[in-house]
């Protein structure tokens, strides 16, 4: 299985889009998206210095545009799974078919401006806590009135909140842990961003989303999201909610992902995946930073997509598990049955009770991928629905 990942804020580098503007139509595309985002993406991606592209209002639409621009040159119809870190979730949602590219870039512009404005309301910040016992690290963050804004993997938690609390955490770090202040404008993914969440919600409410055409993981809990409206709600809520990238990587492992491509500016997420999913069965990784990396990315997709060609006549859509538990398909629902969008095809028995599984597209129930009482993980494929592409 092949996964394409979209990076978040902090991964940007001066001039990283320069080589992409040599591709036909790339500059025109960025000019159009600049009008939607309210920033000059061409300038930011080619000539702006590190300080200029560190500005949240500029960084967020720049990152979303960069990921989408590069993905246009990949055979995305052969990609099974997409995920993004923080603002990268907007790129992933667009690549999954939930949002048009224009809507993703527009929302990134709003999100960046409003989060920058929220940062200016009071002095807040973020700090990476590296190492230490996980429970002790979380307890120390809470003890200083801070929030675990990002949980990026084993031994990597980002604390966020008031500057005074961050200073106390740095002065009294948890045992065997280091605290490193991050050069960011404020406490992202915490309640301090509530004004930004409210502002983003008013704009996002006007979007008519599609349902994901491929597996789309959420930062909230690492689960796959089946319905477009739910994903838009999660994108808005994520402004104040912690980023659980650790759970996204756990889902990658649970699903047996064998290949990973990180979109530009690539490197950060690839590094996290490499550290977390190591040993036998570790995925092959390509970091896509310039057009020169496109052949390697396309080759990885060809070898890990599981498809024999690049122009399939039939488009298969996968229904995935919304939660962890045991799967129970609907009695009497056989392969070859015509399904309608929204039809219940089974449920997942969880500790909290049964969770319905629905077909989010009409089509033929081509194949059951899980069966009666099979244990399933969030995002695990349960059934394949076929229809004309």
Tab-separated table of C-alpha atoms in Angstrom:
chain	number	residue	atom	x	y	z
A	1	UNK	CA	0.000	0.000	0.000
A	2	UNK	CA	1.236	3.463	-0.945
A	3	UNK	CA	0.746	6.569	1.241
A	4	UNK	CA	1.282	10.205	0.239
A	5	UNK	CA	1.965	12.618	3.105
A	6	UNK	CA	1.678	16.419	3.226
A	7	UNK	CA	3.966	18.291	5.666
A	8	UNK	CA	2.983	21.063	8.047
A	9	UNK	CA	4.334	24.354	9.304
A	10	UNK	CA	8.046	24.409	10.085
A	11	UNK	CA	9.041	22.337	7.059
A	12	UNK	CA	9.346	25.347	4.712
A	13	UNK	CA	12.737	26.415	3.322
A	14	UNK	CA	13.674	29.583	1.406
A	15	UNK	CA	13.405	29.116	-2.362
A	16	UNK	CA	12.061	25.570	-2.202
A	17	UNK	CA	9.502	26.179	-4.975
A	18	UNK	CA	11.997	27.662	-7.453
A	19	UNK	CA	12.631	24.476	-9.495
A	20	UNK	CA	8.911	23.727	-9.730
A	21	UNK	CA	8.244	26.956	-11.631
A	22	UNK	CA	10.132	25.501	-14.607
A	23	UNK	CA	7.254	23.070	-15.180
A	24	UNK	CA	4.610	24.145	-17.722
A	25	UNK	CA	1.681	25.938	-16.117
A	26	UNK	CA	3.138	25.923	-12.612
A	27	UNK	CA	3.591	29.676	-12.270
A	28	UNK	CA	0.115	30.364	-13.659
A	29	UNK	CA	-1.356	27.924	-11.159
A	30	UNK	CA	0.436	29.646	-8.276
A	31	UNK	CA	-0.706	33.080	-9.498
A	32	UNK	CA	-4.304	31.866	-9.422
A	33	UNK	CA	-3.963	30.334	-5.990
A	34	UNK	CA	-2.263	33.533	-4.762
A	35	UNK	CA	-5.420	35.457	-5.587
A	36	UNK	CA	-7.442	33.009	-3.492
A	37	UNK	CA	-5.031	32.897	-0.549
A	38	UNK	CA	-4.330	36.630	-0.416
A	39	UNK	CA	-0.528	36.213	-0.523
A	40	UNK	CA	2.048	36.130	-3.312
A	41	UNK	CA	2.895	32.432	-3.447
A	42	UNK	CA	5.398	32.833	-6.277
A	43	UNK	CA	7.435	35.368	-4.310
A	44	UNK	CA	7.147	33.402	-1.065
A	45	UNK	CA	8.237	30.155	-2.656
A	46	UNK	CA	11.171	31.563	-4.623
A	47	UNK	CA	12.545	34.871	-3.291
A	48	UNK	CA	11.334	35.303	0.295
A	49	UNK	CA	13.818	34.763	3.113
A	50	UNK	CA	13.369	32.497	6.134
A	51	UNK	CA	11.831	35.208	8.320
A	52	UNK	CA	9.221	36.122	5.729
A	53	UNK	CA	8.029	32.567	5.176
A	54	UNK	CA	7.994	31.922	8.928
A	55	UNK	CA	4.976	34.224	9.185
A	56	UNK	CA	1.991	31.950	9.884
A	57	UNK	CA	-0.290	33.933	7.574
A	58	UNK	CA	2.106	33.289	4.686
A	59	UNK	CA	3.445	29.855	5.573
A	60	UNK	CA	0.186	27.958	5.696
A	61	UNK	CA	-1.144	28.704	2.185
A	62	UNK	CA	2.393	28.315	0.811
A	63	UNK	CA	2.682	24.773	2.165
A	64	UNK	CA	-0.743	23.702	0.922
A	65	UNK	CA	-0.072	25.144	-2.533
A	66	UNK	CA	3.337	23.456	-2.743
A	67	UNK	CA	1.942	20.024	-1.897
A	68	UNK	CA	-0.913	20.328	-4.387
A	69	UNK	CA	1.365	21.649	-7.125
A	70	UNK	CA	3.708	18.677	-6.818
A	71	UNK	CA	0.872	16.142	-6.542
A	72	UNK	CA	-0.470	17.280	-9.913
A	73	UNK	CA	2.566	15.576	-11.452
A	74	UNK	CA	1.940	12.206	-9.775
A	75	UNK	CA	-0.483	9.403	-10.763
A	76	UNK	CA	-2.620	9.989	-7.677
A	77	UNK	CA	-5.321	7.587	-8.915
A	78	UNK	CA	-2.922	4.775	-7.935
A	79	UNK	CA	-2.431	6.118	-4.375
A	80	UNK	CA	-4.367	4.296	-1.656
A	81	UNK	CA	-3.891	6.614	1.323
A	82	UNK	CA	-3.222	10.281	2.083
A	83	UNK	CA	-2.542	12.134	5.329
A	84	UNK	CA	-1.221	15.534	6.347
A	85	UNK	CA	0.337	17.075	9.440
A	86	UNK	CA	-1.552	20.085	10.835
A	87	UNK	CA	-2.189	22.490	7.920
A	88	UNK	CA	-1.035	19.653	5.659
A	89	UNK	CA	-4.422	18.054	6.358
A	90	UNK	CA	-5.937	20.603	3.953
A	91	UNK	CA	-3.665	19.325	1.186
A	92	UNK	CA	-4.501	15.730	2.052
A	93	UNK	CA	-8.237	16.479	2.039
A	94	UNK	CA	-7.912	17.953	-1.445
A	95	UNK	CA	-5.901	14.966	-2.686
A	96	UNK	CA	-8.575	12.639	-1.282
A	97	UNK	CA	-11.304	14.491	-3.172
A	98	UNK	CA	-12.968	16.077	-0.145
A	99	UNK	CA	-12.049	19.635	-1.189
A	100	UNK	CA	-11.305	21.240	-4.543
A	101	UNK	CA	-7.730	22.524	-4.659
A	102	UNK	CA	-9.056	26.088	-4.726
A	103	UNK	CA	-11.027	25.525	-1.515
A	104	UNK	CA	-7.990	24.021	0.239
A	105	UNK	CA	-5.791	26.988	-0.664
A	106	UNK	CA	-8.498	29.478	0.319
A	107	UNK	CA	-9.030	27.795	3.687
A	108	UNK	CA	-5.262	27.745	4.255
A	109	UNK	CA	-5.175	31.501	3.692
A	110	UNK	CA	-8.006	32.082	6.175
A	111	UNK	CA	-6.530	29.637	8.678
A	112	UNK	CA	-3.088	31.240	8.508
A	113	UNK	CA	-4.366	34.809	8.888
A	114	UNK	CA	-6.705	33.972	11.744
A	115	UNK	CA	-4.149	31.891	13.646
A	116	UNK	CA	-1.609	34.711	13.277
A	117	UNK	CA	-4.200	37.133	14.666
A	118	UNK	CA	-4.925	34.810	17.600
A	119	UNK	CA	-1.197	34.600	18.368
A	120	UNK	CA	-1.088	38.374	18.734
A	121	UNK	CA	-3.712	38.433	21.518
A	122	UNK	CA	-1.321	37.306	24.273
A	123	UNK	CA	2.265	36.011	24.560
A	124	UNK	CA	2.272	32.265	23.961
A	125	UNK	CA	4.609	29.799	22.319
A	126	UNK	CA	5.660	26.173	21.866
A	127	UNK	CA	8.542	23.958	22.948
A	128	UNK	CA	9.628	20.472	21.906
A	129	UNK	CA	10.126	17.990	24.720
A	130	UNK	CA	12.525	15.298	23.541
A	131	UNK	CA	13.014	12.041	25.435
A	132	UNK	CA	11.869	11.204	28.937
A	133	UNK	CA	9.135	8.885	30.147
A	134	UNK	CA	5.960	9.645	28.124
A	135	UNK	CA	3.678	9.741	31.166
A	136	UNK	CA	6.090	11.940	33.100
A	137	UNK	CA	6.427	14.312	30.137
A	138	UNK	CA	2.657	14.711	29.816
A	139	UNK	CA	2.315	15.195	33.571
A	140	UNK	CA	4.995	17.921	33.563
A	141	UNK	CA	3.307	19.713	30.660
A	142	UNK	CA	-0.005	19.692	32.509
A	143	UNK	CA	1.607	20.748	35.791
A	144	UNK	CA	2.865	23.954	34.179
A	145	UNK	CA	-0.540	24.791	32.712
A	146	UNK	CA	0.529	23.833	29.194
A	147	UNK	CA	-1.010	21.670	26.468
A	148	UNK	CA	0.480	18.723	24.490
A	149	UNK	CA	-0.126	20.362	21.105
A	150	UNK	CA	1.718	17.812	18.948
A	151	UNK	CA	2.507	14.192	19.710
A	152	UNK	CA	4.779	13.351	16.821
A	153	UNK	CA	6.032	9.909	17.841
A	154	UNK	CA	8.039	8.165	20.492
A	155	UNK	CA	9.973	10.694	22.538
A	156	UNK	CA	8.642	13.745	20.688
A	157	UNK	CA	5.949	15.874	22.299
A	158	UNK	CA	5.423	19.575	21.651
A	159	UNK	CA	4.156	21.615	24.597
A	160	UNK	CA	2.270	24.855	23.999
A	161	UNK	CA	0.822	27.639	26.086
A	162	UNK	CA	1.753	30.744	28.029
A	163	UNK	CA	5.370	31.887	27.780
A	164	UNK	CA	5.744	31.818	31.570
A	165	UNK	CA	4.721	28.165	31.661
A	166	UNK	CA	7.169	27.287	28.899
A	167	UNK	CA	9.975	28.994	30.783
A	168	UNK	CA	9.171	26.985	33.930
A	169	UNK	CA	9.094	23.759	31.911
A	170	UNK	CA	12.513	24.555	30.432
A	171	UNK	CA	13.891	25.329	33.909
A	172	UNK	CA	12.444	22.104	35.364
A	173	UNK	CA	12.428	19.548	32.527
A	174	UNK	CA	11.161	15.994	33.085
A	175	UNK	CA	13.822	13.403	33.905
A	176	UNK	CA	15.984	12.436	30.911
A	177	UNK	CA	14.217	14.974	28.688
A	178	UNK	CA	15.360	18.089	26.828
A	179	UNK	CA	13.155	21.135	26.255
A	180	UNK	CA	13.806	23.186	23.120
A	181	UNK	CA	11.858	26.381	22.458
A	182	UNK	CA	10.425	26.558	18.949
A	183	UNK	CA	10.510	29.721	16.852
A	184	UNK	CA	6.769	29.999	16.302
A	185	UNK	CA	4.305	32.834	16.769
A	186	UNK	CA	2.101	31.229	19.404
A	187	UNK	CA	0.413	28.204	20.944
A	188	UNK	CA	-1.022	26.394	17.929
A	189	UNK	CA	-3.474	23.520	18.466
A	190	UNK	CA	-4.525	24.739	21.904
A	191	UNK	CA	-7.549	26.656	23.254
A	192	UNK	CA	-5.585	29.876	22.624
A	193	UNK	CA	-6.532	29.430	18.951
A	194	UNK	CA	-10.305	29.488	19.658
A	195	UNK	CA	-10.874	32.794	17.770
A	196	UNK	CA	-9.178	31.302	14.705
A	197	UNK	CA	-11.292	28.162	14.894
A	198	UNK	CA	-14.470	30.229	15.025
A	199	UNK	CA	-13.407	32.348	12.058
A	200	UNK	CA	-12.439	29.298	9.986
A	201	UNK	CA	-15.766	27.633	10.790
A	202	UNK	CA	-17.727	30.527	9.278
A	203	UNK	CA	-15.893	30.114	5.964
A	204	UNK	CA	-15.780	26.317	5.936
A	205	UNK	CA	-19.534	26.205	6.501
A	206	UNK	CA	-20.064	27.383	2.920
A	207	UNK	CA	-18.152	24.467	1.363
A	208	UNK	CA	-19.932	21.496	-0.197
A	209	UNK	CA	-17.368	18.716	0.306
A	210	UNK	CA	-17.060	15.402	-1.476
A	211	UNK	CA	-16.497	12.074	0.236
A	212	UNK	CA	-12.944	10.692	0.212
A	213	UNK	CA	-12.009	8.684	-2.866
A	214	UNK	CA	-9.127	7.065	-0.970
A	215	UNK	CA	-8.186	6.426	2.652
A	216	UNK	CA	-7.849	9.784	4.444
A	217	UNK	CA	-6.387	9.838	7.947
A	218	UNK	CA	-7.257	12.438	10.564
A	219	UNK	CA	-4.804	14.129	12.951
A	220	UNK	CA	-7.385	13.949	15.714
A	221	UNK	CA	-7.101	10.224	16.330
A	222	UNK	CA	-5.324	8.603	13.385
A	223	UNK	CA	-8.627	7.199	12.124
A	224	UNK	CA	-9.754	7.111	8.515
A	225	UNK	CA	-12.623	9.464	7.722
A	226	UNK	CA	-15.327	8.198	5.381
A	227	UNK	CA	-17.454	11.313	4.922
A	228	UNK	CA	-16.480	14.711	3.559
A	229	UNK	CA	-18.634	16.771	5.900
A	230	UNK	CA	-17.084	15.053	8.912
A	231	UNK	CA	-13.597	15.760	7.563
A	232	UNK	CA	-14.356	19.462	7.138
A	233	UNK	CA	-15.577	19.568	10.740
A	234	UNK	CA	-12.393	17.873	11.875
A	235	UNK	CA	-10.251	20.324	9.881
A	236	UNK	CA	-11.893	23.217	11.703
A	237	UNK	CA	-11.707	21.575	15.115
A	238	UNK	CA	-8.015	20.729	14.611
A	239	UNK	CA	-7.086	24.397	14.978
A	240	UNK	CA	-7.504	24.029	18.753
A	241	UNK	CA	-7.063	20.246	19.091
A	242	UNK	CA	-3.752	18.381	19.482
A	243	UNK	CA	-2.098	16.857	16.424
A	244	UNK	CA	-1.833	13.104	17.022
A	245	UNK	CA	0.664	12.273	14.298
A	246	UNK	CA	1.796	9.348	16.445
A	247	UNK	CA	-1.621	7.761	15.928
A	248	UNK	CA	-1.524	8.462	12.191
A	249	UNK	CA	1.773	6.574	11.978
A	250	UNK	CA	0.298	3.736	14.018
A	251	UNK	CA	-2.483	3.455	11.447
A	252	UNK	CA	0.099	3.401	8.638
A	253	UNK	CA	1.709	0.440	10.383
A	254	UNK	CA	-1.630	-1.283	11.063
A	255	UNK	CA	-2.573	-1.014	7.390
A	256	UNK	CA	0.749	-2.440	6.256
A	257	UNK	CA	1.857	0.599	4.265
A	258	UNK	CA	4.895	-0.402	2.199
A	259	UNK	CA	5.696	2.868	0.418
A	260	UNK	CA	5.599	6.526	1.492
A	261	UNK	CA	6.004	9.723	-0.527
A	262	UNK	CA	6.317	13.026	1.293
A	263	UNK	CA	5.303	16.033	-0.769
A	264	UNK	CA	7.405	19.227	-0.754
A	265	UNK	CA	8.929	20.643	1.299
A	266	UNK	CA	9.766	17.058	2.214
A	267	UNK	CA	11.884	15.601	4.979
A	268	UNK	CA	10.177	16.184	8.322
A	269	UNK	CA	7.434	13.565	8.089
A	270	UNK	CA	9.727	11.135	6.286
A	271	UNK	CA	12.114	11.389	9.226
A	272	UNK	CA	9.354	10.688	11.741
A	273	UNK	CA	8.109	7.698	9.763
A	274	UNK	CA	11.652	6.350	9.411
A	275	UNK	CA	12.220	6.530	13.167
A	276	UNK	CA	8.835	5.076	14.108
A	277	UNK	CA	8.261	2.401	11.435
A	278	UNK	CA	11.620	0.694	11.374
A	279	UNK	CA	12.930	-2.841	11.177
A	280	UNK	CA	11.480	-5.593	9.028
A	281	UNK	CA	8.554	-4.299	6.991
A	282	UNK	CA	9.642	-0.654	7.207
A	283	UNK	CA	8.172	1.309	4.270
A	284	UNK	CA	10.267	2.506	1.365
A	285	UNK	CA	10.334	6.319	1.421
A	286	UNK	CA	10.770	8.964	-1.267
A	287	UNK	CA	11.106	12.643	-0.337
A	288	UNK	CA	9.758	14.719	-3.210
A	289	UNK	CA	11.526	18.097	-3.088
A	290	UNK	CA	12.217	18.994	-6.726
A	291	UNK	CA	10.953	17.843	-10.140
A	292	UNK	CA	14.121	15.744	-10.353
A	293	UNK	CA	12.562	13.508	-7.662
A	294	UNK	CA	9.402	12.832	-9.707
A	295	UNK	CA	10.727	9.718	-11.518
A	296	UNK	CA	11.576	8.053	-8.197
A	297	UNK	CA	8.154	8.964	-6.785
A	298	UNK	CA	6.327	7.628	-9.833
A	299	UNK	CA	8.346	4.436	-9.711
A	300	UNK	CA	7.483	3.961	-6.039
A	301	UNK	CA	3.790	4.386	-6.816
A	302	UNK	CA	4.002	1.868	-9.664
A	303	UNK	CA	5.659	-0.713	-7.438
A	304	UNK	CA	3.566	-0.220	-4.298
A	305	UNK	CA	0.110	0.714	-5.561
A	306	UNK	CA	-0.930	-2.882	-6.201
A	307	UNK	CA	-2.368	-1.878	-9.567
A	308	UNK	CA	-1.080	-3.210	-12.863
A	309	UNK	CA	-1.707	-0.145	-14.959
A	310	UNK	CA	-1.991	3.612	-14.764
A	311	UNK	CA	-5.281	4.042	-16.636
A	312	UNK	CA	-7.772	1.659	-15.011
A	313	UNK	CA	-11.172	1.435	-16.681
A	314	UNK	CA	-12.829	0.607	-13.374
A	315	UNK	CA	-12.446	2.878	-10.376
A	316	UNK	CA	-12.519	1.043	-7.053
A	317	UNK	CA	-13.381	2.847	-3.848
A	318	UNK	CA	-12.534	1.335	-0.491
A	319	UNK	CA	-14.791	1.473	2.564
A	320	UNK	CA	-12.631	1.618	5.679
A	321	UNK	CA	-13.213	0.992	9.353
A	322	UNK	CA	-14.151	4.095	11.373
A	323	UNK	CA	-12.885	2.587	14.641
A	324	UNK	CA	-11.015	-0.274	16.281
A	325	UNK	CA	-13.013	-3.362	17.148
A	326	UNK	CA	-14.476	-6.415	15.429
A	327	UNK	CA	-16.274	-6.221	12.100
A	328	UNK	CA	-19.734	-7.612	11.444
A	329	UNK	CA	-20.940	-7.325	7.821
A	330	UNK	CA	-24.662	-6.915	7.253
A	331	UNK	CA	-26.299	-10.328	7.090
A	332	UNK	CA	-27.193	-11.389	3.564
A	333	UNK	CA	-25.204	-8.636	1.853
A	334	UNK	CA	-23.303	-10.591	-0.786
A	335	UNK	CA	-20.561	-9.627	-3.203
A	336	UNK	CA	-22.130	-8.451	-6.451
A	337	UNK	CA	-24.871	-6.440	-4.689
A	338	UNK	CA	-25.600	-2.927	-5.943
A	339	UNK	CA	-25.074	-0.409	-3.149
A	340	UNK	CA	-26.369	3.129	-2.830
A	341	UNK	CA	-24.460	5.963	-1.203
A	342	UNK	CA	-25.150	6.042	2.531
A	343	UNK	CA	-26.299	2.426	2.736
A	344	UNK	CA	-25.292	0.600	5.926
A	345	UNK	CA	-23.135	-2.420	5.081
A	346	UNK	CA	-22.210	-3.520	8.596
A	347	UNK	CA	-20.895	-2.314	11.915
A	348	UNK	CA	-17.773	-2.374	14.052
A	349	UNK	CA	-18.285	-3.590	17.601
A	350	UNK	CA	-16.287	-1.351	19.954
A	351	UNK	CA	-16.066	-0.969	23.710
A	352	UNK	CA	-18.334	2.046	23.412
A	353	UNK	CA	-20.911	0.157	21.349
A	354	UNK	CA	-21.513	-0.585	17.665
A	355	UNK	CA	-20.361	1.935	15.045
A	356	UNK	CA	-22.145	1.824	11.690
A	357	UNK	CA	-20.169	1.311	8.487
A	358	UNK	CA	-21.746	2.901	5.425
A	359	UNK	CA	-20.974	2.972	1.717
A	360	UNK	CA	-20.028	6.533	0.881
A	361	UNK	CA	-20.411	5.949	-2.880
A	362	UNK	CA	-22.897	4.042	-5.011
A	363	UNK	CA	-21.594	1.042	-6.916
A	364	UNK	CA	-21.127	-2.702	-6.926
A	365	UNK	CA	-19.974	-4.500	-3.770
A	366	UNK	CA	-17.006	-6.039	-5.539
A	367	UNK	CA	-15.202	-7.690	-2.633
A	368	UNK	CA	-15.375	-8.067	1.125
A	369	UNK	CA	-11.931	-7.317	2.564
A	370	UNK	CA	-12.935	-8.177	6.151
A	371	UNK	CA	-15.370	-10.788	7.408
A	372	UNK	CA	-17.475	-11.845	10.393
A	373	UNK	CA	-15.725	-11.116	13.715
A	374	UNK	CA	-12.473	-10.035	12.077
A	375	UNK	CA	-10.494	-7.647	14.341
A	376	UNK	CA	-10.058	-4.319	12.547
A	377	UNK	CA	-8.060	-1.148	13.120
A	378	UNK	CA	-9.111	2.440	12.315
A	379	UNK	CA	-8.657	2.968	8.595
A	380	UNK	CA	-8.476	-0.732	7.741
A	381	UNK	CA	-10.153	-1.540	4.395
A	382	UNK	CA	-13.416	-3.458	4.878
A	383	UNK	CA	-14.947	-3.635	1.415
A	384	UNK	CA	-14.269	-2.620	-2.153
A	385	UNK	CA	-16.911	-0.835	-4.224
A	386	UNK	CA	-16.495	-0.734	-7.990
A	387	UNK	CA	-17.918	1.631	-10.570
A	388	UNK	CA	-17.074	3.183	-13.892
A	389	UNK	CA	-14.324	5.815	-13.587
